[in-house]
XYZ file of N, CA and C in Angstrom:
738
model
N 15.224 -6.769 -1.302
C 14.544 -5.885 -2.139
C 12.970 -5.833 -1.740
N 12.571 -4.559 -1.920
C 11.073 -4.343 -1.485
C 10.211 -4.055 -2.747
N 9.062 -4.692 -2.793
C 8.109 -4.441 -3.738
C 6.944 -3.604 -3.220
N 6.743 -2.359 -3.628
C 5.767 -1.500 -3.070
C 4.734 -1.236 -4.230
N 3.447 -1.468 -3.863
C 2.396 -1.336 -4.869
C 1.773 0.056 -4.612
N 1.160 0.705 -5.684
C 0.418 1.897 -5.537
C 1.273 3.150 -5.341
N 2.295 3.222 -6.181
C 3.254 4.307 -6.080
C 2.963 5.132 -7.388
N 1.976 5.853 -7.425
C 1.568 6.620 -8.591
C 1.850 8.081 -8.662
N 1.956 8.746 -7.455
C 2.165 10.178 -7.368
C 3.297 10.623 -6.403
N 3.981 11.573 -6.644
C 5.173 11.939 -6.014
C 4.825 12.260 -4.542
N 3.510 12.808 -4.281
C 3.230 13.241 -3.031
C 2.461 12.084 -2.158
N 2.322 10.917 -2.809
C 1.548 9.858 -2.296
C 2.232 9.147 -1.135
N 1.373 8.348 -0.411
C 1.992 7.494 0.613
C 2.999 6.483 0.206
N 2.661 5.797 -1.017
C 3.519 4.874 -1.589
C 4.841 5.448 -1.978
N 4.926 6.598 -2.518
C 6.275 7.324 -2.902
C 6.996 7.646 -1.621
N 6.270 8.078 -0.535
C 6.957 8.326 0.654
C 7.590 7.158 1.257
N 6.834 6.083 1.205
C 7.419 4.695 1.755
C 8.647 4.365 0.949
N 8.472 4.406 -0.323
C 9.515 4.066 -1.347
C 10.790 4.823 -0.978
N 10.714 6.100 -0.787
C 11.925 7.020 -0.511
C 12.511 6.594 0.837
N 11.631 6.307 1.735
C 12.200 6.016 3.151
C 12.866 4.756 3.155
N 12.409 3.724 2.489
C 13.109 2.450 2.394
C 14.282 2.490 1.601
N 14.377 3.314 0.542
C 15.562 3.427 -0.327
C 16.625 4.074 0.566
N 16.247 5.034 1.405
C 17.265 5.731 2.223
C 17.818 4.801 3.310
N 17.004 3.768 3.649
C 17.432 2.710 4.659
C 18.300 1.602 3.916
N 18.497 1.644 2.696
C 19.278 0.718 1.959
C 18.613 -0.277 1.187
N 17.323 -0.207 1.060
C 16.544 -1.135 0.175
C 16.560 -0.758 -1.249
N 16.611 -1.787 -2.103
C 16.356 -1.675 -3.541
C 14.784 -1.705 -3.644
N 14.293 -1.057 -4.639
C 12.826 -0.841 -4.783
C 12.348 -1.193 -6.067
N 11.351 -2.002 -6.145
C 10.442 -2.186 -7.288
C 9.071 -1.670 -6.962
N 8.382 -0.961 -7.807
C 7.122 -0.393 -7.457
C 6.111 -0.466 -8.657
N 4.917 -0.523 -8.308
C 3.886 -0.461 -9.336
C 3.080 0.727 -9.308
N 2.488 1.045 -10.468
C 1.505 2.278 -10.500
C 0.485 1.831 -11.598
N -0.579 2.710 -11.596
C -1.700 2.543 -12.463
C -2.209 3.849 -12.833
N -1.785 4.450 -13.945
C -2.307 5.869 -14.266
C -3.720 5.944 -14.537
N -4.441 4.918 -15.127
C -5.835 5.098 -15.438
C -6.706 5.306 -14.221
N -6.117 4.922 -13.004
C -6.866 5.093 -11.744
C -6.832 6.596 -11.441
N -5.562 7.209 -11.615
C -5.442 8.652 -11.330
C -6.248 9.538 -12.335
N -6.375 9.093 -13.452
C -7.237 9.779 -14.556
C -8.713 9.728 -14.133
N -9.110 8.810 -13.380
C -10.503 8.863 -12.935
C -10.788 9.593 -11.697
N -9.767 9.980 -10.985
C -9.892 10.680 -9.764
C -9.793 12.221 -9.969
N -10.149 12.944 -8.918
C -10.376 14.442 -9.017
C -8.828 15.138 -9.248
N -7.775 14.518 -8.769
C -6.518 15.025 -8.893
C -5.960 14.779 -10.302
N -6.309 13.737 -10.958
C -5.811 13.584 -12.245
C -4.329 12.933 -12.276
N -3.949 12.726 -13.476
C -2.649 12.020 -13.694
C -1.535 13.099 -13.374
N -0.377 12.718 -12.840
C 0.794 13.537 -12.590
C 1.861 13.192 -13.661
N 1.907 14.020 -14.606
C 2.877 13.717 -15.814
C 4.360 13.610 -15.130
N 5.057 12.620 -15.540
C 6.352 12.494 -15.132
C 6.574 11.904 -13.897
N 5.528 11.532 -13.111
C 5.658 11.060 -11.738
C 6.587 9.788 -11.565
N 6.394 8.838 -12.541
C 7.205 7.607 -12.404
C 8.643 7.960 -12.414
N 9.018 8.719 -13.419
C 10.391 9.055 -13.633
C 10.915 9.844 -12.422
N 10.113 10.755 -11.892
C 10.610 11.517 -10.803
C 10.766 10.668 -9.496
N 9.966 9.740 -9.291
C 10.021 8.871 -8.187
C 11.273 8.047 -8.383
N 11.464 7.478 -9.533
C 12.645 6.553 -9.774
C 13.878 7.373 -9.547
N 13.975 8.724 -9.950
C 15.228 9.466 -9.708
C 15.408 9.704 -8.383
N 14.253 9.902 -7.502
C 14.566 10.236 -6.102
C 15.131 8.971 -5.340
N 14.618 7.732 -5.863
C 15.067 6.454 -5.173
C 16.609 6.305 -5.571
N 16.890 6.563 -6.810
C 18.331 6.401 -7.255
C 19.378 7.396 -6.580
N 18.716 8.523 -6.153
C 19.564 9.480 -5.341
C 19.984 8.982 -3.992
N 19.145 7.998 -3.552
C 19.496 7.309 -2.273
C 20.477 6.053 -2.490
N 20.785 5.795 -3.715
C 21.597 4.720 -4.007
C 20.868 3.398 -4.416
N 19.566 3.438 -4.509
C 18.780 2.276 -4.707
C 18.655 1.950 -6.180
N 18.823 0.518 -6.474
C 18.374 0.039 -7.748
C 16.840 0.086 -7.746
N 16.223 0.443 -8.908
C 14.808 0.618 -8.891
C 14.211 0.027 -10.263
N 12.961 -0.304 -10.275
C 12.159 -0.726 -11.345
C 10.798 -0.342 -11.216
N 10.076 0.203 -12.181
C 8.734 0.579 -12.160
C 7.814 -0.195 -13.087
N 6.729 -0.775 -12.605
C 5.873 -1.684 -13.485
C 4.541 -1.020 -13.441
N 3.903 -0.818 -14.589
C 2.482 -0.395 -14.674
C 1.576 -1.656 -14.426
N 0.704 -1.507 -13.485
C 0.085 -2.804 -13.220
C -1.483 -2.507 -12.844
N -2.322 -3.168 -13.582
C -3.798 -3.097 -13.168
C -4.107 -4.228 -12.251
N -4.226 -3.850 -11.000
C -4.349 -4.919 -10.032
C -5.868 -5.504 -9.913
N -6.682 -4.929 -10.791
C -8.059 -5.445 -10.887
C -8.036 -6.754 -11.751
N -6.980 -6.960 -12.513
C -6.738 -8.106 -13.404
C -6.151 -9.199 -12.476
N -6.800 -10.361 -12.305
C -6.253 -11.352 -11.355
C -4.962 -12.054 -11.842
N -4.629 -11.819 -13.158
C -3.299 -12.331 -13.652
C -2.189 -11.346 -13.251
N -2.527 -10.179 -12.882
C -1.385 -9.092 -12.659
C -0.462 -9.547 -11.583
N -0.837 -9.889 -10.304
C 0.098 -10.047 -9.338
C 1.267 -11.080 -9.727
N 0.947 -12.258 -10.328
C 1.909 -13.163 -10.764
C 2.939 -12.530 -11.823
N 2.300 -11.755 -12.778
C 3.053 -11.148 -13.753
C 3.959 -10.067 -13.118
N 3.529 -9.341 -12.065
C 4.434 -8.374 -11.477
C 5.692 -9.067 -10.715
N 5.333 -10.157 -10.079
C 6.445 -10.840 -9.372
C 7.358 -11.483 -10.448
N 6.926 -11.908 -11.529
C 7.730 -12.403 -12.666
C 8.624 -11.329 -13.122
N 8.131 -10.127 -13.372
C 8.968 -9.056 -13.931
C 10.015 -8.663 -12.864
N 9.507 -8.488 -11.618
C 10.500 -8.035 -10.617
C 11.630 -8.987 -10.448
N 11.292 -10.355 -10.454
C 12.392 -11.258 -10.312
C 13.310 -11.320 -11.457
N 12.773 -11.087 -12.593
C 13.648 -11.160 -13.841
C 14.575 -9.951 -13.818
N 14.029 -8.806 -13.271
C 14.812 -7.540 -13.363
C 15.728 -7.309 -12.243
N 15.201 -7.760 -10.922
C 15.918 -7.446 -9.709
C 16.208 -8.569 -8.765
N 15.564 -9.727 -8.933
C 15.716 -10.800 -8.048
C 14.473 -10.997 -7.029
N 14.606 -11.770 -5.987
C 13.566 -12.081 -5.178
C 13.051 -10.943 -4.192
N 11.795 -10.973 -3.882
C 11.308 -9.924 -3.112
C 11.360 -10.403 -1.624
N 11.889 -9.483 -0.736
C 11.965 -9.739 0.693
C 10.822 -9.134 1.473
N 10.503 -7.818 1.077
C 9.421 -7.102 1.768
C 8.329 -6.713 0.694
N 7.084 -7.067 1.009
C 5.947 -6.695 0.179
C 5.147 -5.694 0.960
N 5.076 -4.445 0.365
C 4.352 -3.315 0.929
C 3.238 -2.931 -0.010
N 1.928 -3.007 0.476
C 0.818 -2.847 -0.444
C 0.134 -1.480 0.026
N 0.296 -0.469 -0.831
C -0.310 0.766 -0.617
C -1.217 1.151 -1.739
N -1.550 0.110 -2.718
C -2.502 0.420 -3.721
C -3.902 0.450 -3.152
N -4.810 1.037 -3.962
C -6.163 1.093 -3.538
C -7.077 1.477 -4.765
N -8.345 1.110 -4.550
C -9.433 1.608 -5.391
C -10.246 2.460 -4.301
N -10.510 3.661 -4.519
C -11.386 4.525 -3.598
C -12.197 5.520 -4.285
N -13.384 5.218 -4.294
C -14.384 6.157 -4.858
C -15.558 6.291 -3.814
N -15.818 7.610 -3.513
C -16.686 7.863 -2.488
C -18.134 7.574 -2.795
N -18.824 6.707 -2.051
C -20.242 6.357 -2.307
C -20.648 5.586 -1.104
N -22.026 5.730 -0.822
C -22.543 5.139 0.368
C -23.484 3.836 0.107
N -24.228 3.458 1.051
C -25.066 2.323 0.981
C -25.991 2.446 -0.230
N -26.651 3.592 -0.447
C -27.729 3.810 -1.349
C -27.225 4.004 -2.755
N -25.969 4.615 -2.980
C -25.576 4.990 -4.292
C -24.448 4.234 -4.835
N -23.901 3.224 -4.110
C -22.793 2.418 -4.655
C -23.292 1.508 -5.741
N -22.553 1.487 -6.828
C -23.094 0.580 -8.055
C -22.398 -0.832 -7.781
N -22.950 -1.822 -8.350
C -22.388 -3.167 -8.190
C -21.032 -3.211 -8.912
N -20.861 -2.562 -9.983
C -19.591 -2.436 -10.714
C -18.548 -1.867 -9.788
N -18.888 -0.752 -9.134
C -17.865 -0.094 -8.227
C -17.564 -1.077 -7.105
N -18.589 -1.638 -6.452
C -18.401 -2.533 -5.235
C -17.445 -3.669 -5.664
N -17.731 -4.203 -6.946
C -16.910 -5.365 -7.300
C -15.484 -5.090 -7.537
N -15.380 -3.859 -8.206
C -13.967 -3.346 -8.503
C -13.053 -2.940 -7.203
N -13.792 -2.403 -6.165
C -13.184 -2.263 -4.907
C -12.546 -3.440 -4.332
N -13.516 -4.548 -4.288
C -12.992 -5.867 -3.699
C -12.007 -6.541 -4.637
N -12.004 -6.282 -5.903
C -10.995 -6.896 -6.808
C -9.616 -6.295 -6.494
N -9.576 -4.977 -6.344
C -8.369 -4.269 -6.068
C -7.802 -4.347 -4.666
N -8.727 -3.961 -3.835
C -8.335 -3.905 -2.361
C -8.184 -5.212 -1.702
N -9.070 -6.182 -1.946
C -9.069 -7.413 -1.288
C -8.365 -8.578 -2.136
N -9.015 -8.787 -3.253
C -8.466 -9.953 -4.069
C -7.083 -9.788 -4.456
N -6.641 -8.604 -4.946
C -5.276 -8.382 -5.308
C -4.246 -8.467 -4.143
N -4.768 -8.043 -2.994
C -3.939 -8.306 -1.767
C -3.688 -9.753 -1.496
N -4.774 -10.557 -1.605
C -4.493 -11.947 -1.406
C -3.642 -12.648 -2.422
N -3.841 -12.217 -3.632
C -2.936 -12.719 -4.728
C -1.462 -12.344 -4.565
N -1.310 -11.038 -4.262
C 0.039 -10.623 -4.064
C 0.730 -11.395 -2.830
N 0.077 -11.516 -1.753
C 0.564 -12.308 -0.690
C 0.866 -13.777 -0.976
N -0.092 -14.234 -1.807
C 0.048 -15.710 -2.178
C 1.332 -15.892 -3.088
N 1.552 -14.965 -4.024
C 2.824 -14.998 -4.760
C 4.148 -14.929 -3.929
N 4.008 -13.937 -2.996
C 5.110 -13.731 -2.064
C 5.446 -14.981 -1.270
N 4.313 -15.518 -0.703
C 4.583 -16.770 0.121
C 5.076 -17.929 -0.745
N 4.728 -18.159 -2.000
C 5.032 -19.206 -2.813
C 6.502 -19.000 -3.295
N 7.031 -17.831 -3.349
C 8.297 -17.481 -3.927
C 9.404 -17.182 -2.993
N 9.031 -16.896 -1.740
C 9.963 -16.386 -0.731
C 11.052 -17.380 -0.441
N 12.260 -16.878 -0.637
C 13.516 -17.764 -0.512
C 14.530 -17.134 0.359
N 14.307 -15.932 0.994
C 15.342 -15.268 1.660
C 15.598 -15.828 3.150
N 16.466 -15.315 3.839
C 16.729 -15.780 5.178
C 15.537 -15.792 6.045
N 15.324 -16.802 6.900
C 14.181 -16.759 7.802
C 14.302 -15.558 8.795
N 13.190 -14.980 9.008
C 13.192 -13.845 9.788
C 13.253 -12.442 9.057
N 13.551 -12.456 7.863
C 13.801 -11.150 7.075
C 12.620 -10.815 6.248
N 11.589 -11.724 5.988
C 10.503 -11.450 5.236
C 9.520 -10.478 5.938
N 8.951 -9.590 5.130
C 7.944 -8.617 5.689
C 6.757 -8.494 4.688
N 5.562 -8.526 5.261
C 4.360 -8.158 4.569
C 3.675 -6.935 5.279
N 3.446 -5.941 4.513
C 2.699 -4.855 5.297
C 1.599 -4.336 4.312
N 0.503 -4.109 4.792
C -0.603 -3.518 3.895
C -1.111 -2.258 4.669
N -1.704 -1.346 3.823
C -2.240 -0.159 4.277
C -3.811 -0.299 4.303
N -4.362 0.090 5.411
C -5.883 -0.093 5.480
C -6.659 1.048 5.870
N -7.887 0.981 6.090
C -8.689 2.125 6.544
C -9.913 1.588 7.263
N -10.476 2.360 8.135
C -11.781 1.999 8.747
C -12.818 2.968 8.474
N -12.643 3.623 7.315
C -13.645 4.704 6.900
C -14.721 3.995 5.912
N -15.960 3.825 6.519
C -16.989 3.292 5.686
C -18.139 4.200 5.425
N -18.356 5.140 6.353
C -19.514 6.019 6.165
C -19.443 6.930 4.970
N -20.230 6.800 4.013
C -20.055 7.578 2.752
C -18.949 6.925 1.942
N -18.304 6.025 2.321
C -17.287 5.440 1.561
C -17.214 3.858 1.733
N -18.524 3.305 1.481
C -18.743 2.011 1.803
C -17.902 0.971 1.064
N -17.769 0.914 -0.262
C -16.971 -0.095 -0.830
C -15.535 -0.068 -0.521
N -14.974 1.116 -0.316
C -13.587 1.225 0.087
C -13.356 0.671 1.523
N -14.179 1.116 2.403
C -14.001 0.626 3.792
C -14.253 -0.935 3.881
N -15.286 -1.307 3.293
C -15.615 -2.789 3.450
C -14.581 -3.622 2.813
N -13.957 -3.228 1.615
C -12.914 -4.041 0.992
C -11.636 -4.007 1.803
N -11.377 -2.814 2.415
C -10.209 -2.600 3.331
C -10.269 -3.516 4.568
N -11.533 -3.688 5.032
C -11.697 -4.563 6.150
C -11.359 -6.027 5.744
N -11.617 -6.459 4.468
C -11.350 -7.707 4.041
C -9.768 -7.771 3.930
N -9.165 -6.758 3.466
C -7.713 -6.699 3.259
C -7.061 -6.932 4.716
N -7.611 -6.385 5.687
C -7.022 -6.583 7.108
C -6.925 -8.032 7.378
N -8.083 -8.820 7.270
C -8.183 -10.174 7.646
C -7.191 -11.032 6.799
N -7.124 -10.690 5.440
C -6.130 -11.506 4.634
C -4.778 -11.209 5.070
N -4.350 -9.942 5.378
C -2.978 -9.703 5.814
C -2.668 -10.386 7.052
N -3.498 -10.259 8.145
C -3.208 -10.831 9.362
C -3.280 -12.450 9.354
N -4.019 -12.978 8.406
C -3.894 -14.484 8.241
C -2.491 -14.803 7.894
N -1.774 -14.061 7.153
C -0.452 -14.313 6.607
C 0.499 -14.466 7.754
N 0.353 -13.746 8.762
C 1.247 -13.835 9.975
C 1.229 -15.314 10.473
N 0.144 -16.049 10.443
C 0.081 -17.325 11.017
C 0.356 -18.408 9.706
N -0.240 -18.144 8.549
C -0.092 -19.166 7.576
C 1.332 -19.110 6.975
N 2.090 -18.096 7.019
C 3.411 -17.960 6.485
C 4.494 -18.101 7.649
N 4.134 -18.593 8.748
C 4.918 -18.636 9.960
C 6.110 -19.659 9.589
N 5.857 -20.688 8.823
C 6.996 -21.553 8.435
C 8.121 -20.877 7.649
N 7.768 -19.722 7.160
C 8.867 -18.966 6.388
C 9.606 -17.837 7.289
N 8.997 -17.691 8.504
C 9.529 -16.708 9.356
C 9.250 -15.284 8.853
N 8.101 -15.112 8.170
C 7.575 -13.886 7.659
C 6.675 -13.188 8.496
N 6.843 -11.860 8.828
C 5.874 -11.072 9.575
C 4.862 -10.462 8.664
N 3.722 -10.241 9.174
C 2.646 -9.522 8.377
C 1.902 -8.654 9.327
N 1.769 -7.460 8.907
C 1.035 -6.453 9.743
C 0.295 -5.478 8.817
N -0.856 -4.966 9.334
C -1.592 -3.896 8.661
C -1.530 -2.556 9.330
N -1.400 -1.587 8.623
C -1.320 -0.177 9.166
C -2.535 0.621 8.765
N -3.184 1.151 9.828
C -4.285 2.193 9.396
C -3.651 3.578 9.695
N -3.266 4.378 8.671
C -2.591 5.728 8.918
C -3.599 6.870 9.159
N -4.896 6.531 9.138
C -5.956 7.574 9.210
C -5.860 8.538 8.021
N -6.459 9.696 8.016
C -6.456 10.624 6.913
C -5.127 11.263 6.721
N -4.587 11.055 5.650
C -3.177 11.516 5.313
C -3.316 12.593 4.154
N -2.494 13.675 4.422
C -2.620 14.740 3.583
C -1.834 14.620 2.255
N -2.469 14.147 1.209
C -1.807 13.891 -0.042
C -2.448 14.649 -1.157
N -3.112 15.677 -0.819
C -3.673 16.573 -1.808
C -5.156 16.202 -2.244
N -5.870 15.303 -1.526
C -7.129 14.898 -1.930
C -8.217 15.627 -1.040
N -7.789 16.215 0.076
C -8.831 16.672 1.054
C -9.407 18.025 0.668
N -10.713 18.181 0.581
C -11.291 19.394 0.432
C -11.100 20.192 1.715
N -11.343 21.465 1.758
C -11.023 22.361 2.983
C -11.908 21.961 4.152
N -13.112 21.632 4.074
C -13.961 21.216 5.111
C -13.443 19.961 5.778
N -12.905 18.949 4.966
C -12.342 17.775 5.518
C -11.129 18.057 6.292
N -10.262 18.885 5.738
C -8.938 19.194 6.434
C -9.308 19.927 7.731
N -10.208 20.913 7.860
C -10.540 21.472 9.115
C -11.192 20.491 10.126
N -11.978 19.587 9.696
C -12.534 18.573 10.543
C -11.422 17.580 11.131
N -10.581 17.262 10.293
C -9.453 16.380 10.748
C -8.560 17.090 11.642
N -8.266 18.345 11.407
C -7.447 19.089 12.354
C -8.033 19.348 13.679
N -9.383 19.485 13.666
C -10.134 19.526 15.014
C -10.154 18.299 15.844
N -10.174 17.220 15.106
C -10.330 15.960 15.713
C -8.833 15.161 16.160
N -7.662 15.818 15.670
C -6.498 15.223 16.016
C -5.853 15.940 17.197
N -5.469 15.247 18.297
C -4.868 15.853 19.435
C -3.579 16.554 19.097
N -2.844 16.181 18.110
C -1.542 16.847 17.925
C -1.762 18.056 16.980
N -2.910 18.233 16.496
C -3.227 19.564 15.854
C -2.571 19.668 14.398
N -2.301 18.525 13.757
C -1.858 18.619 12.418
C -2.422 17.384 11.618
N -2.254 17.444 10.312
C -2.642 16.256 9.556
C -1.477 15.190 9.399
N -1.961 14.055 9.093
C -0.915 13.011 8.809
C -0.223 13.211 7.551
N 1.066 12.825 7.387
C 1.824 12.943 6.167
C 2.279 11.565 5.799
N 2.720 11.398 4.565
C 3.279 10.174 4.047
C 4.561 9.779 4.755
N 5.217 10.780 5.315
C 6.429 10.400 6.046
C 6.023 9.697 7.378
N 5.012 10.109 8.005
C 4.579 9.358 9.314
C 4.294 7.949 8.997
N 3.683 7.634 7.892
C 3.492 6.142 7.656
C 4.816 5.535 7.189
N 5.508 6.304 6.425
C 6.885 5.707 5.881
C 7.736 5.369 7.129
N 7.774 6.074 8.098
C 8.734 5.797 9.179
C 8.298 4.496 9.985
N 6.998 4.299 10.085
C 6.624 3.113 10.583
C 6.852 1.822 9.748
N 6.640 1.947 8.502
C 6.928 0.886 7.576
C 8.436 0.564 7.725
N 9.245 1.598 7.658
C 10.636 1.431 7.745
C 11.073 0.662 8.966
N 10.446 0.979 10.112
C 10.718 0.203 11.383
C 10.303 -1.179 11.256
N 9.111 -1.454 10.743
C 8.599 -2.821 10.686
C 9.433 -3.611 9.638
N 10.111 -2.997 8.711
C 10.931 -3.760 7.790
C 12.318 -3.941 8.351
N 12.661 -3.294 9.414
C 13.955 -3.466 9.986
C 14.129 -4.722 10.889
N 15.298 -5.094 11.213
C 15.464 -6.207 12.267
C 14.782 -5.873 13.562
N 14.889 -4.523 13.940
C 14.298 -4.210 15.239
C 12.839 -4.339 15.206
N 12.083 -4.343 14.071
C 10.613 -4.429 14.022
C 10.181 -5.910 13.899
N 11.158 -6.838 13.892
C 10.730 -8.263 13.748
C 9.772 -8.835 14.699
N 9.669 -8.435 15.932
C 8.867 -8.843 16.936
C 7.333 -8.438 16.786
N 7.068 -7.452 16.033
C 5.758 -7.043 15.778
C 5.174 -7.748 14.709
N 4.239 -8.551 14.925
C 3.648 -9.541 13.975
C 2.105 -9.724 14.135
N 1.404 -9.795 13.019
C 0.003 -10.081 13.224
C -0.802 -9.013 13.767
N -0.467 -7.843 13.545
C -1.158 -6.618 14.225
C -1.734 -5.690 13.237
N -2.855 -5.130 13.714
C -3.433 -3.957 13.045
C -2.982 -2.723 13.791
N -2.155 -1.966 13.223
C -1.468 -0.791 13.914
C -2.149 0.563 13.481
N -2.612 1.221 14.501
C -3.142 2.619 14.339
C -2.084 3.617 14.368
N -1.768 4.264 13.323
C -0.859 5.312 13.189
C -1.420 6.611 12.719
N -2.233 7.232 13.540
C -3.061 8.257 13.071
C -3.043 9.627 13.917
N -2.090 9.691 14.837
C -1.957 10.917 15.639
C -3.120 10.988 16.660
N -3.891 9.859 16.914
C -4.845 9.916 17.925
C -6.251 10.463 17.547
N -6.470 10.603 16.199
C -7.774 11.166 15.593
C -8.862 10.455 16.187
N -9.975 11.117 16.512
C -11.255 10.667 16.951
C -12.292 10.726 15.952
């Protein structure tokens, strides 16, 4: 069973990953946090949780959705408790949650900086810690995957906290070796999930050799491979899956 965080919108990367893993035979538990969407330009998507759950069920997956504020340090343990009670143990942990508010060196507030690190870095550590403490599946089947970014210019707290997320994730490849768990981070580059203004879209298209924008499906296919038996040998890696964007 896979636990996927940050599955709040039907067109988001998290939802794309959930659908791909469901199609590959995984049962899915996922988290979402609508107050984050309320603060963002795209706003809340009414009925998204139900629509995502239905799409997973169409692939034959058992599913459960948990609203989770990952800025709260007690939330990761609670999420694992709820998932285990409803569905059993977690074999794959895929972290696509984030806090992302555009601001730079001069205009980032302390409150925003701290919240970014609480959600993007601290919650990642606490989720991985819970996974490591509770993992009881067959050796070689466990997977930890996080989504990261290297975008810091004009996006300082997001990029800096994602850099911390990288280090935490890659440490798990060594520290959880006794469990036979693999841990990798994926940098998908800019993915078209409805957040890009037109100037950003055009800049990304010009900078990508393949001449298109990244999609949630691009990321989902890589996650699906890493979660498979065939992906077992890839471990402790920061993987660039961005179409070659410069």
